[in-house]
Amino acid sequence: MTALLEPGGRSVRLHLDSPPQVANIGVGVHGTTVASESFLLPELWQLHLYGYQGELTVGGVTHAIRPGYVSLVPPGVEVRFDYRGRSEHLYAHLRLPRAGVPLPVPVMQDAGAQAAVLSAMLRQAVAAAPHRPAQAAAEVWAVLWRMAQLPRAVPDPRSGGPHPAVAAAMAFLEARLAEPVSVPDAARHAGVSHNHLTRLFRAETGDTVVAYLRRRRLVRAEHLLRRSTLSIPAVAASVGIADLQAFNKACRREFGLSPRALRADR
């Protein structure tokens, strides 16, 4: 299993062609009684999203921990956490497939503007795990895909990425795909006016904020319909479209297929 850790110990090889099996997921609180901890999971991957500062040593290589950073540790690799007081993180222990095309992913990386999105998705997975394990696995799978794409997904102003207000609004909307949310809500989060965000969004994406939100909800719905065992009403509710007739029409308009046909067309 340690072969999944690349030479140099700073990246891993990840296979995401099929969903993970979530063995354990939750919120971990550490650093209240001891300043450091070491352990090893022989058969499980470790995924962490951090809300604190500290250090993580993986296979002898030390990585800085900062709020909004995410890490992936493969099975069979000893880790050591060094804390600076009370330290809270979201975590998932997983089994991942070994088949498929391997993706190189850093052991530790800054999620940047995507941190809020990843946090919301992991918290949804935590809530779903006891009673809806398929949904938990789907949420974690989506988190892993986002982590694999972070170097391209995190905006960098120097490389001509999205305006910071647009990036902030996108992250805000991604974290609330299942909730009622308005353009003024997103604008307030991004620190700009409703009209200014609308203009920025149109300039950056060629689309309205409402159209972007609708499309992102349907992309999430398509993923869950094709890749999870969630019922169609549950998928609709998870993307904020509780009315099944409206959900059916939206899927037909976006994909040319009904939700039932999307599920069958795996």
XYZ file of N, CA and C in Angstrom:
798
model
N 0.813 -1.211 0.000
C 0.000 0.000 0.000
C 0.852 1.270 0.000
N 2.041 1.232 0.632
C 2.881 2.424 0.699
C 3.363 2.842 -0.675
N 3.267 1.953 -1.696
C 3.641 2.326 -3.057
C 2.762 3.442 -3.595
N 1.612 3.676 -2.970
C 0.736 4.762 -3.396
C 1.322 6.127 -3.067
N 2.315 6.166 -2.180
C 3.016 7.406 -1.858
C 4.156 7.577 -2.850
N 4.147 8.702 -3.570
C 5.146 8.932 -4.599
C 6.532 9.121 -3.977
N 7.603 8.816 -4.734
C 8.960 9.101 -4.249
C 9.087 10.558 -3.824
N 9.698 10.775 -2.682
C 9.792 12.124 -2.130
C 8.728 12.399 -1.094
N 7.637 11.599 -1.111
C 6.637 11.667 -0.056
C 5.734 12.875 -0.074
N 5.679 13.619 -1.182
C 4.854 14.833 -1.205
C 3.597 14.704 -2.047
N 3.400 13.568 -2.701
C 2.167 13.358 -3.458
C 1.793 11.887 -3.413
N 0.536 11.618 -3.745
C 0.013 10.256 -3.751
C -0.604 9.970 -5.114
N -0.801 8.675 -5.381
C -1.502 8.257 -6.591
C -2.903 7.833 -6.202
N -3.882 8.511 -6.781
C -5.277 8.344 -6.393
C -6.051 7.740 -7.561
N -6.886 6.738 -7.275
C -7.744 6.131 -8.284
C -9.194 6.485 -7.948
N -9.874 7.135 -8.892
C -11.226 7.641 -8.618
C -12.248 7.164 -9.631
N -11.972 6.063 -10.326
C -12.904 5.588 -11.336
C -14.190 5.017 -10.733
N -14.167 4.679 -9.465
C -15.377 4.224 -8.776
C -15.388 4.832 -7.382
N -16.558 4.880 -6.735
C -16.672 5.606 -5.466
C -15.913 4.940 -4.334
N -15.560 5.717 -3.321
C -14.892 5.157 -2.149
C -15.875 4.414 -1.256
N -15.335 3.611 -0.361
C -16.101 3.053 0.746
C -15.705 3.836 1.995
N -16.665 4.482 2.610
C -16.375 5.321 3.779
C -16.475 4.464 5.030
N -15.348 4.218 5.664
C -15.320 3.403 6.879
C -15.643 4.229 8.117
N -15.238 5.501 8.107
C -15.466 6.359 9.270
C -15.364 7.806 8.806
N -16.208 8.663 9.338
C -16.189 10.069 8.947
C -16.725 10.890 10.104
N -16.173 12.086 10.289
C -16.645 12.906 11.386
C -15.815 14.162 11.572
N -15.979 14.765 12.743
C -15.232 15.948 13.149
C -14.297 15.533 14.274
N -13.012 15.732 14.083
C -12.024 15.374 15.102
C -11.543 16.594 15.860
N -11.460 16.481 17.166
C -10.924 17.545 18.013
C -9.715 16.987 18.746
N -8.564 17.643 18.559
C -7.312 17.151 19.119
C -6.565 18.307 19.778
N -5.439 17.970 20.379
C -4.569 18.985 20.954
C -5.000 19.520 22.294
N -6.045 18.946 22.888
C -6.512 19.450 24.183
C -5.788 18.790 25.349
N -5.278 17.585 25.126
C -4.579 16.882 26.207
C -3.136 16.554 25.859
N -2.852 16.342 24.583
C -1.469 16.063 24.164
C -1.122 16.965 23.002
N 0.185 17.282 22.847
C 0.634 18.197 21.801
C 0.932 17.491 20.494
N 1.045 16.165 20.522
C 1.324 15.434 19.289
C 0.746 14.031 19.387
N 0.448 13.452 18.216
C -0.077 12.093 18.130
C 0.503 11.420 16.897
N 0.815 10.124 17.013
C 1.278 9.338 15.877
C 0.410 8.100 15.740
N 0.080 7.750 14.494
C -0.676 6.517 14.284
C -0.572 6.089 12.826
N -1.084 4.910 12.550
C -1.024 4.320 11.215
C -2.315 3.551 10.970
N -2.906 3.727 9.811
C -4.087 2.952 9.417
C -3.649 1.975 8.325
N -3.591 0.683 8.625
C -3.019 -0.271 7.664
C -3.782 -0.380 6.354
N -5.108 -0.217 6.385
C -5.904 -0.503 5.193
C -6.722 0.681 4.690
N -6.647 1.818 5.353
C -7.549 2.931 5.023
C -6.779 4.197 4.662
N -7.312 4.919 3.666
C -6.847 6.261 3.364
C -7.345 7.219 4.446
N -6.607 8.315 4.623
C -7.014 9.376 5.543
C -7.180 10.686 4.762
N -8.353 11.262 4.850
C -8.645 12.563 4.262
C -8.930 13.539 5.396
N -8.282 14.707 5.378
C -8.496 15.715 6.419
C -8.683 17.092 5.778
N -9.583 17.862 6.334
C -9.733 19.275 6.009
C -9.567 20.042 7.315
N -8.601 20.963 7.343
C -8.145 21.538 8.605
C -8.731 22.918 8.884
N -8.904 23.177 10.183
C -9.333 24.490 10.636
C -8.350 25.103 11.615
N -7.079 24.701 11.561
C -6.096 25.143 12.556
C -4.698 25.147 11.958
N -3.723 25.608 12.754
C -2.323 25.586 12.357
C -1.591 24.487 13.121
N -0.672 23.841 12.456
C 0.132 22.793 13.076
C 1.055 22.190 12.040
N 1.430 20.929 12.262
C 2.294 20.223 11.318
C 1.833 18.780 11.189
N 1.960 18.244 9.987
C 1.675 16.845 9.705
C 2.914 16.232 9.080
N 3.406 15.160 9.668
C 4.550 14.439 9.117
C 4.058 13.116 8.555
N 4.313 12.902 7.280
C 3.855 11.712 6.563
C 5.065 11.009 5.968
N 5.336 9.801 6.440
C 6.472 9.060 5.908
C 7.781 9.797 6.025
N 7.934 10.577 7.085
C 9.176 11.310 7.323
C 9.233 12.691 6.710
N 8.217 13.083 5.934
C 8.169 14.409 5.314
C 7.169 15.272 6.074
N 7.592 16.455 6.515
C 6.746 17.331 7.323
C 6.068 18.379 6.444
N 4.769 18.541 6.656
C 3.955 19.497 5.908
C 3.313 20.470 6.886
N 3.296 21.752 6.539
C 2.600 22.739 7.360
C 1.095 22.545 7.230
N 0.392 22.684 8.354
C -1.071 22.685 8.376
C -1.534 24.119 8.589
N -2.475 24.553 7.771
C -3.080 25.877 7.910
C -4.589 25.739 7.724
N -5.377 26.665 8.260
C -6.820 26.610 8.013
C -7.123 26.605 6.516
N -7.994 25.702 6.102
C -8.335 25.591 4.693
C -7.458 24.651 3.904
N -6.454 24.038 4.551
C -5.625 23.049 3.872
C -6.324 21.689 3.921
N -6.033 20.849 2.925
C -6.546 19.484 2.877
C -5.377 18.522 2.676
N -5.501 17.327 3.258
C -4.443 16.338 3.096
C -5.028 14.972 2.770
N -4.215 14.155 2.107
C -4.539 12.775 1.778
C -3.349 11.900 2.129
N -3.598 10.880 2.923
C -2.539 9.945 3.322
C -2.971 8.544 2.922
N -2.129 7.798 2.204
C -2.515 6.443 1.789
C -2.413 5.442 2.927
N -2.987 4.269 2.756
C -2.904 3.237 3.797
C -1.458 2.817 4.054
N -1.227 2.397 5.292
C 0.056 1.811 5.636
C 1.177 2.793 5.835
N 0.869 4.095 5.926
C 1.899 5.119 6.108
C 1.724 5.750 7.491
N 2.786 5.775 8.271
C 2.709 6.365 9.609
C 2.643 7.882 9.513
N 1.770 8.481 10.330
C 1.634 9.933 10.363
C 1.836 10.430 11.794
N 2.268 11.676 11.867
C 2.411 12.343 13.173
C 1.794 13.738 13.054
N 0.893 14.055 13.970
C 0.299 15.380 14.052
C 0.938 16.137 15.210
N 1.360 17.364 14.960
C 1.833 18.264 16.008
C 0.880 19.446 16.081
N 0.259 19.611 17.264
C -0.804 20.597 17.436
C -0.290 21.840 18.160
N -1.057 22.907 18.049
C -0.785 24.149 18.781
C -2.041 24.534 19.544
N -2.404 23.717 20.497
C -3.639 23.928 21.229
C -4.794 23.185 20.572
N -6.012 23.559 20.947
C -7.198 22.868 20.441
C -7.232 22.920 18.914
N -7.399 21.763 18.292
C -7.296 21.650 16.836
C -8.463 20.814 16.317
N -9.279 21.404 15.447
C -10.463 20.717 14.927
C -10.342 20.526 13.420
N -10.626 19.326 12.962
C -10.636 19.063 11.525
C -11.772 18.110 11.167
N -12.163 18.164 9.897
C -13.064 17.177 9.327
C -12.221 16.040 8.777
N -12.666 14.814 8.968
C -11.863 13.689 8.500
C -12.764 12.607 7.909
N -12.164 11.805 7.046
C -12.816 10.602 6.532
C -11.746 9.535 6.363
N -12.062 8.320 6.784
C -11.210 7.153 6.575
C -11.870 6.292 5.508
N -11.133 5.956 4.463
C -11.728 5.422 3.241
C -10.994 4.190 2.721
N -11.741 3.404 1.959
C -11.148 2.417 1.069
C -11.352 2.916 -0.355
N -10.274 2.921 -1.140
C -10.338 3.393 -2.509
C -9.953 2.281 -3.469
N -10.501 2.314 -4.696
C -10.148 1.284 -5.673
C -8.686 1.401 -6.091
N -8.144 0.298 -6.597
C -6.782 0.324 -7.120
C -6.771 0.331 -8.641
N -7.947 0.141 -9.272
C -8.019 0.086 -10.729
C -8.279 1.472 -11.302
N -7.955 1.636 -12.570
C -8.202 2.898 -13.245
C -6.940 3.714 -13.415
N -7.113 4.881 -13.987
C -5.983 5.775 -14.256
C -5.576 6.474 -12.967
N -4.303 6.368 -12.551
C -3.889 7.032 -11.310
C -3.748 8.538 -11.499
N -4.232 9.281 -10.511
C -4.121 10.736 -10.525
C -3.121 11.176 -9.474
N -2.123 11.978 -9.829
C -1.205 12.496 -8.806
C -1.859 13.635 -8.032
N -1.877 13.518 -6.710
C -2.492 14.528 -5.844
C -1.519 14.828 -4.712
N -1.270 16.107 -4.398
C -0.383 16.417 -3.278
C -0.896 15.845 -1.961
N 0.024 15.432 -1.107
C -0.347 14.993 0.238
C -1.029 16.133 0.984
N -0.499 17.336 0.855
C -1.062 18.509 1.521
C -1.193 19.628 0.502
N -2.347 20.288 0.483
C -2.514 21.429 -0.409
C -3.502 22.422 0.175
N -3.384 23.657 -0.277
C -4.272 24.741 0.146
C -5.506 24.724 -0.751
N -6.678 24.513 -0.159
C -7.905 24.482 -0.949
C -8.360 25.867 -1.381
N -7.807 26.909 -0.783
C -8.127 28.263 -1.199
C -9.619 28.554 -1.147
N -10.140 29.121 -2.243
C -11.554 29.484 -2.302
C -12.469 28.275 -2.266
N -11.913 27.079 -2.536
C -12.722 25.867 -2.529
C -12.902 25.281 -1.123
N -12.199 25.820 -0.129
C -12.250 25.241 1.215
C -13.677 25.220 1.764
N -14.423 26.296 1.562
C -15.798 26.350 2.065
C -16.669 25.302 1.391
N -16.441 25.091 0.102
C -17.199 24.083 -0.630
C -16.902 22.701 -0.084
N -15.615 22.387 0.058
C -15.220 21.073 0.549
C -15.746 20.838 1.963
N -15.687 21.876 2.792
C -16.197 21.752 4.154
C -17.685 21.426 4.149
N -18.453 22.142 3.332
C -19.896 21.900 3.285
C -20.203 20.486 2.800
N -19.471 20.023 1.797
C -19.711 18.684 1.267
C -19.356 17.607 2.288
N -18.240 17.808 2.990
C -17.861 16.829 4.008
C -18.852 16.833 5.168
N -19.348 17.989 5.533
C -20.342 18.034 6.615
C -21.646 17.360 6.187
N -22.009 17.504 4.925
C -23.180 16.774 4.431
C -22.930 15.270 4.511
N -21.702 14.862 4.180
C -21.357 13.435 4.250
C -21.405 12.937 5.693
N -20.917 13.744 6.636
C -20.960 13.371 8.056
C -22.414 13.157 8.486
N -23.286 14.091 8.086
C -24.697 13.984 8.474
C -25.374 12.779 7.827
N -24.978 12.454 6.595
C -25.633 11.367 5.864
C -25.141 9.990 6.284
N -23.916 9.891 6.756
C -23.266 8.587 6.957
C -24.075 7.595 7.793
N -24.691 7.977 8.909
C -25.384 6.968 9.730
C -26.571 6.306 9.043
N -27.288 7.048 8.214
C -28.538 6.529 7.652
C -28.528 6.448 6.121
N -27.624 7.222 5.467
C -27.574 7.238 4.008
C -26.124 7.096 3.553
N -25.525 5.939 3.771
C -24.103 5.774 3.447
C -23.780 5.994 1.976
N -24.719 5.703 1.073
C -24.458 5.932 -0.345
C -24.281 7.422 -0.629
N -25.098 8.257 0.024
C -24.935 9.698 -0.152
C -23.600 10.154 0.423
N -23.229 9.639 1.585
C -21.946 10.007 2.184
C -20.804 9.665 1.239
N -20.858 8.471 0.640
C -19.810 8.058 -0.289
C -19.784 8.966 -1.515
N -20.978 9.355 -2.013
C -21.041 10.237 -3.175
C -20.445 11.608 -2.861
N -20.753 12.143 -1.689
C -20.209 13.447 -1.299
C -18.682 13.382 -1.187
N -18.178 12.322 -0.545
C -16.727 12.190 -0.376
C -16.053 11.979 -1.729
N -16.683 11.225 -2.604
C -16.137 11.015 -3.936
C -15.994 12.349 -4.671
N -17.022 13.185 -4.572
C -16.969 14.502 -5.204
C -15.867 15.365 -4.582
N -15.688 15.267 -3.269
C -14.605 16.002 -2.604
C -13.254 15.565 -3.158
N -13.057 14.257 -3.317
C -11.785 13.754 -3.823
C -11.514 14.235 -5.243
N -12.537 14.241 -6.076
C -12.359 14.749 -7.430
C -11.968 16.227 -7.407
N -12.611 17.000 -6.542
C -12.262 18.419 -6.435
C -10.823 18.587 -5.958
N -10.418 17.755 -5.002
C -9.038 17.842 -4.525
C -8.052 17.519 -5.647
N -8.401 16.537 -6.471
C -7.527 16.167 -7.582
C -7.401 17.290 -8.607
N -8.380 18.179 -8.636
C -8.391 19.262 -9.618
C -8.024 20.617 -9.019
N -7.650 20.656 -7.749
C -7.386 21.942 -7.103
C -6.345 22.804 -7.805
N -5.245 22.245 -8.304
C -4.262 23.118 -8.962
C -4.839 23.897 -10.128
N -5.872 23.352 -10.773
C -6.509 24.060 -11.880
C -7.726 24.850 -11.405
N -8.350 24.389 -10.279
C -9.616 24.990 -9.866
C -9.448 26.233 -9.015
N -8.344 26.334 -8.256
C -8.168 27.480 -7.367
C -7.745 28.690 -8.172
N -8.492 29.772 -8.168
C -8.149 30.935 -8.967
C -6.840 31.562 -8.529
N -6.050 31.984 -9.488
C -4.806 32.701 -9.234
C -4.865 34.000 -10.026
N -4.962 35.160 -9.366
C -5.095 36.419 -10.095
C -3.983 36.625 -11.110
N -2.778 36.125 -10.824
C -1.659 36.317 -11.736
C -1.832 35.519 -13.012
N -2.655 34.465 -13.001
C -2.831 33.642 -14.192
C -4.139 33.960 -14.912
N -4.765 35.106 -14.541
C -5.982 35.497 -15.222
C -7.208 34.736 -14.751
N -7.193 34.227 -13.521
C -8.326 33.490 -12.988
C -9.491 34.418 -12.709
N -10.606 33.862 -12.221
C -11.798 34.677 -11.971
C -11.527 35.816 -10.986
N -12.303 36.870 -11.108
C -12.258 37.970 -10.150
C -12.500 37.406 -8.754
N -11.788 37.920 -7.723
C -11.968 37.371 -6.370
C -13.416 37.356 -5.905
N -14.200 38.365 -6.265
C -15.612 38.389 -5.857
C -16.393 37.278 -6.544
N -16.069 36.988 -7.788
C -16.739 35.902 -8.505
C -16.344 34.557 -7.886
N -15.049 34.398 -7.600
C -14.599 33.153 -6.975
C -15.274 32.950 -5.617
N -15.383 34.029 -4.827
C -16.028 33.923 -3.516
C -17.509 33.589 -3.658
N -18.171 34.203 -4.622
C -19.590 33.919 -4.839
C -19.798 32.486 -5.305
N -18.918 32.005 -6.189
C -19.018 30.620 -6.652
C -18.877 29.643 -5.487
N -17.890 29.884 -4.630
C -17.691 29.002 -3.477
C -18.900 29.030 -2.554
N -19.457 30.229 -2.350
C -20.652 30.375 -1.511
C -21.817 29.577 -2.091
N -22.029 29.689 -3.388
C -23.141 28.983 -4.028
C -22.927 27.469 -4.011
N -21.693 27.023 -4.269
C -21.394 25.589 -4.270
C -21.702 24.958 -2.916
N -21.463 25.719 -1.862
C -21.687 25.194 -0.513
C -23.166 25.169 -0.143
N -24.014 25.740 -0.999
C -25.438 25.858 -0.659
C -26.340 25.375 -1.792
N -25.897 24.392 -2.526
C -26.696 23.879 -3.636
C -28.013 23.276 -3.161
N -28.063 22.823 -1.911
C -29.284 22.201 -1.398
C -30.198 23.201 -0.692
N -29.776 24.467 -0.620
C -30.514 25.441 0.180
C -31.122 26.536 -0.689
N -32.182 27.176 -0.203
C -32.652 28.389 -0.885
C -31.587 29.474 -0.767
N -31.194 30.046 -1.875
C -30.134 31.065 -1.857
C -30.429 32.068 -2.968
N -30.093 33.326 -2.735
C -30.400 34.384 -3.690
C -29.116 35.061 -4.150
N -29.238 35.822 -5.226
C -28.082 36.588 -5.715
C -27.626 37.613 -4.668
N -28.543 38.341 -3.995
C -28.079 39.247 -2.933
C -27.306 38.527 -1.826
N -27.717 37.300 -1.490
C -26.969 36.529 -0.487
C -25.529 36.331 -0.943
N -25.360 35.897 -2.197
C -24.021 35.648 -2.729
C -23.212 36.941 -2.815
N -23.877 38.039 -3.190
C -23.187 39.325 -3.296
C -22.687 39.796 -1.935
N -23.534 39.649 -0.912
C -23.107 40.045 0.439
C -21.893 39.227 0.866
N -21.920 37.918 0.590
C -20.777 37.078 0.953
C -19.511 37.516 0.218
N -19.662 37.921 -1.041
C -18.503 38.319 -1.848
C -18.057 39.752 -1.573
N -18.863 40.499 -0.807
C -18.482 41.861 -0.446
C -18.703 42.883 -1.541
N -19.659 42.611 -2.438
C -19.974 43.562 -3.511
C -21.490 43.723 -3.588
N -21.929 44.685 -4.379
C -23.371 44.893 -4.540
C -23.947 43.831 -5.468
N -25.278 43.684 -5.375
C -25.993 42.758 -6.240
C -25.691 43.051 -7.713
N -25.824 44.317 -8.117
C -25.626 44.676 -9.522
C -24.183 44.472 -9.967
N -23.235 44.786 -9.066
C -21.824 44.629 -9.434
C -21.487 43.152 -9.617
N -22.004 42.302 -8.728
C -21.742 40.864 -8.882
C -22.353 40.357 -10.188
N -23.537 40.828 -10.517
C -24.181 40.406 -11.761
C -23.318 40.779 -12.960
N -22.781 42.011 -12.961
C -21.915 42.444 -14.064
C -20.629 41.626 -14.114
N -20.009 41.396 -12.939
C -18.770 40.624 -12.899
C -18.996 39.196 -13.385
N -20.100 38.612 -12.943
C -20.402 37.227 -13.323
C -20.590 37.124 -14.831
N -21.324 38.071 -15.396
C -21.559 38.060 -16.838
C -20.236 38.208 -17.592
N -19.372 39.100 -17.105
C -18.087 39.317 -17.777
C -17.176 38.100 -17.667
N -17.183 37.442 -16.502
C -16.268 36.318 -16.265
C -16.761 35.032 -16.905
N -18.071 34.784 -16.862
C -18.591 33.471 -17.261
C -19.503 33.524 -18.486
N -19.937 34.724 -18.856
C -20.900 34.823 -19.937
C -22.296 34.414 -19.530
N -22.529 34.265 -18.236
C -23.808 33.766 -17.740
C -24.261 34.591 -16.550
N -25.528 34.431 -16.178
C -26.035 35.083 -14.981
C -25.719 34.226 -13.757
N -25.818 34.842 -12.593
C -25.607 34.096 -11.353
C -26.665 33.000 -11.218
N -27.903 33.337 -11.552
C -28.999 32.365 -11.432
C -28.776 31.188 -12.367
N -28.331 31.448 -13.593
C -28.085 30.366 -14.542
C -26.927 29.488 -14.080
N -25.894 30.115 -13.518
C -24.759 29.345 -13.000
C -25.220 28.422 -11.876
N -25.999 28.963 -10.949
C -26.484 28.167 -9.824
C -27.355 27.014 -10.311
N -28.236 27.280 -11.264
C -29.096 26.223 -11.800
C -28.256 25.114 -12.444
N -27.242 25.522 -13.225
C -26.409 24.521 -13.894
C -25.624 23.688 -12.892
N -25.076 24.335 -11.870
C -24.279 23.600 -10.879
C -25.161 22.623 -10.107
N -26.392 23.005 -9.804
C -27.314 22.085 -9.132
C -27.592 20.862 -10.004
N -27.761 21.088 -11.281
C -28.075 19.971 -12.164
C -26.857 19.091 -12.415
N -25.671 19.669 -12.437
C -24.452 18.849 -12.542
C -24.322 17.949 -11.320
N -24.573 18.507 -10.140
C -24.542 17.687 -8.917
C -25.626 16.600 -8.988
N -26.813 16.965 -9.461
C -27.892 15.989 -9.556
C -27.527 14.862 -10.516
N -26.953 15.216 -11.664
C -26.557 14.184 -12.632
C -25.552 13.217 -12.006
N -24.586 13.776 -11.270
C -23.582 12.933 -10.604
C -24.256 11.952 -9.643
N -25.171 12.430 -8.833
C -25.827 11.570 -7.854
C -26.745 10.548 -8.522
N -27.407 10.958 -9.589
C -28.285 10.015 -10.298
C -27.487 8.877 -10.934
N -26.338 9.207 -11.490
C -25.548 8.196 -12.190
C -24.677 7.377 -11.243
N -24.248 7.978 -10.131
C -23.202 7.350 -9.322
C -23.633 6.925 -7.932
N -24.832 7.264 -7.508
C -25.268 6.881 -6.163
C -26.570 6.085 -6.252
N -26.968 5.539 -5.113
C -28.242 4.814 -5.038
C -29.326 5.641 -4.364
N -29.081 6.926 -4.186
C -30.099 7.800 -3.612
C -31.362 7.765 -4.471
N -32.512 7.813 -3.841
C -33.756 7.877 -4.585
C -33.825 9.185 -5.361
N -34.643 9.208 -6.410
C -34.778 10.425 -7.211
C -35.316 11.586 -6.373
N -36.327 11.389 -5.505
C -36.743 12.515 -4.646
C -35.617 13.019 -3.740
N -34.782 12.093 -3.241
C -33.680 12.511 -2.371
C -32.646 13.307 -3.153
N -32.364 12.894 -4.388
C -31.428 13.647 -5.225
C -31.980 15.046 -5.489
N -33.257 15.122 -5.826
C -33.868 16.425 -6.090
C -33.756 17.336 -4.864
N -34.058 16.787 -3.694
C -33.986 17.593 -2.470
C -32.559 18.022 -2.175
N -31.579 17.167 -2.500
C -30.181 17.473 -2.184
C -29.617 18.588 -3.052
N -30.311 18.935 -4.122
C -29.870 20.060 -4.948
C -30.898 21.196 -4.928
N -31.748 21.199 -3.915
C -32.630 22.331 -3.692
C -33.832 22.415 -4.605
N -34.218 21.289 -5.232
C -35.395 21.291 -6.112
C -36.358 20.229 -5.583
N -37.134 20.594 -4.597
C -38.005 19.617 -3.932
C -39.195 19.204 -4.796
N -39.611 20.052 -5.717
C -40.746 19.758 -6.600
C -40.278 18.790 -7.691
N -40.792 17.558 -7.676
C -40.322 16.544 -8.621
C -40.670 16.893 -10.062
N -41.797 17.536 -10.278
C -42.147 17.928 -11.638
C -41.154 18.963 -12.168
N -40.795 19.917 -11.311
C -39.816 20.929 -11.709
C -38.446 20.287 -11.938
N -38.091 19.310 -11.097
C -36.819 18.606 -11.246
C -36.780 17.845 -12.569
N -37.875 17.187 -12.890
C -37.973 16.446 -14.145
C -37.796 17.384 -15.339
N -38.469 18.518 -15.316
C -38.373 19.483 -16.410
C -36.956 20.048 -16.529
N -36.337 20.333 -15.376
C -34.984 20.888 -15.395
C -33.984 19.903 -15.991
N -34.106 18.616 -15.638
C -33.200 17.604 -16.183
C -33.407 17.439 -17.686
N -34.656 17.432 -18.111
C -34.931 17.304 -19.546
C -34.380 18.500 -20.317
N -34.520 19.692 -19.736
C -34.026 20.894 -20.400
C -32.490 20.892 -20.480
N -31.821 20.449 -19.404
C -30.361 20.503 -19.347
C -29.702 19.339 -20.075
N -30.256 18.129 -19.914
C -29.586 16.925 -20.420
C -30.355 16.198 -21.524
N -31.601 16.611 -21.760
C -32.411 15.922 -22.752
C -32.937 14.586 -22.274
N -32.814 14.313 -20.980
C -33.265 13.049 -20.395
C -33.972 13.324 -19.079
N -34.927 12.463 -18.728
C -35.580 12.547 -17.437
C -34.629 12.035 -16.355
N -34.881 12.337 -15.085
C -34.052 11.772 -14.013
C -33.990 10.242 -14.068
N -35.102 9.594 -14.337
C -35.113 8.136 -14.417
C -34.236 7.630 -15.571
N -34.276 8.346 -16.710
C -33.451 7.950 -17.844
C -31.966 8.203 -17.569
N -31.658 9.287 -16.876
C -30.268 9.551 -16.498
C -29.737 8.429 -15.606
N -30.562 8.000 -14.667
C -30.154 6.903 -13.767
C -29.905 5.609 -14.560
N -30.735 5.343 -15.532
C -30.587 4.111 -16.316
C -29.394 4.190 -17.265
N -29.019 5.398 -17.670
C -27.954 5.590 -18.654
C -26.610 5.748 -17.952
N -26.193 4.733 -17.187
C -24.943 4.813 -16.424
C -23.777 4.345 -17.274
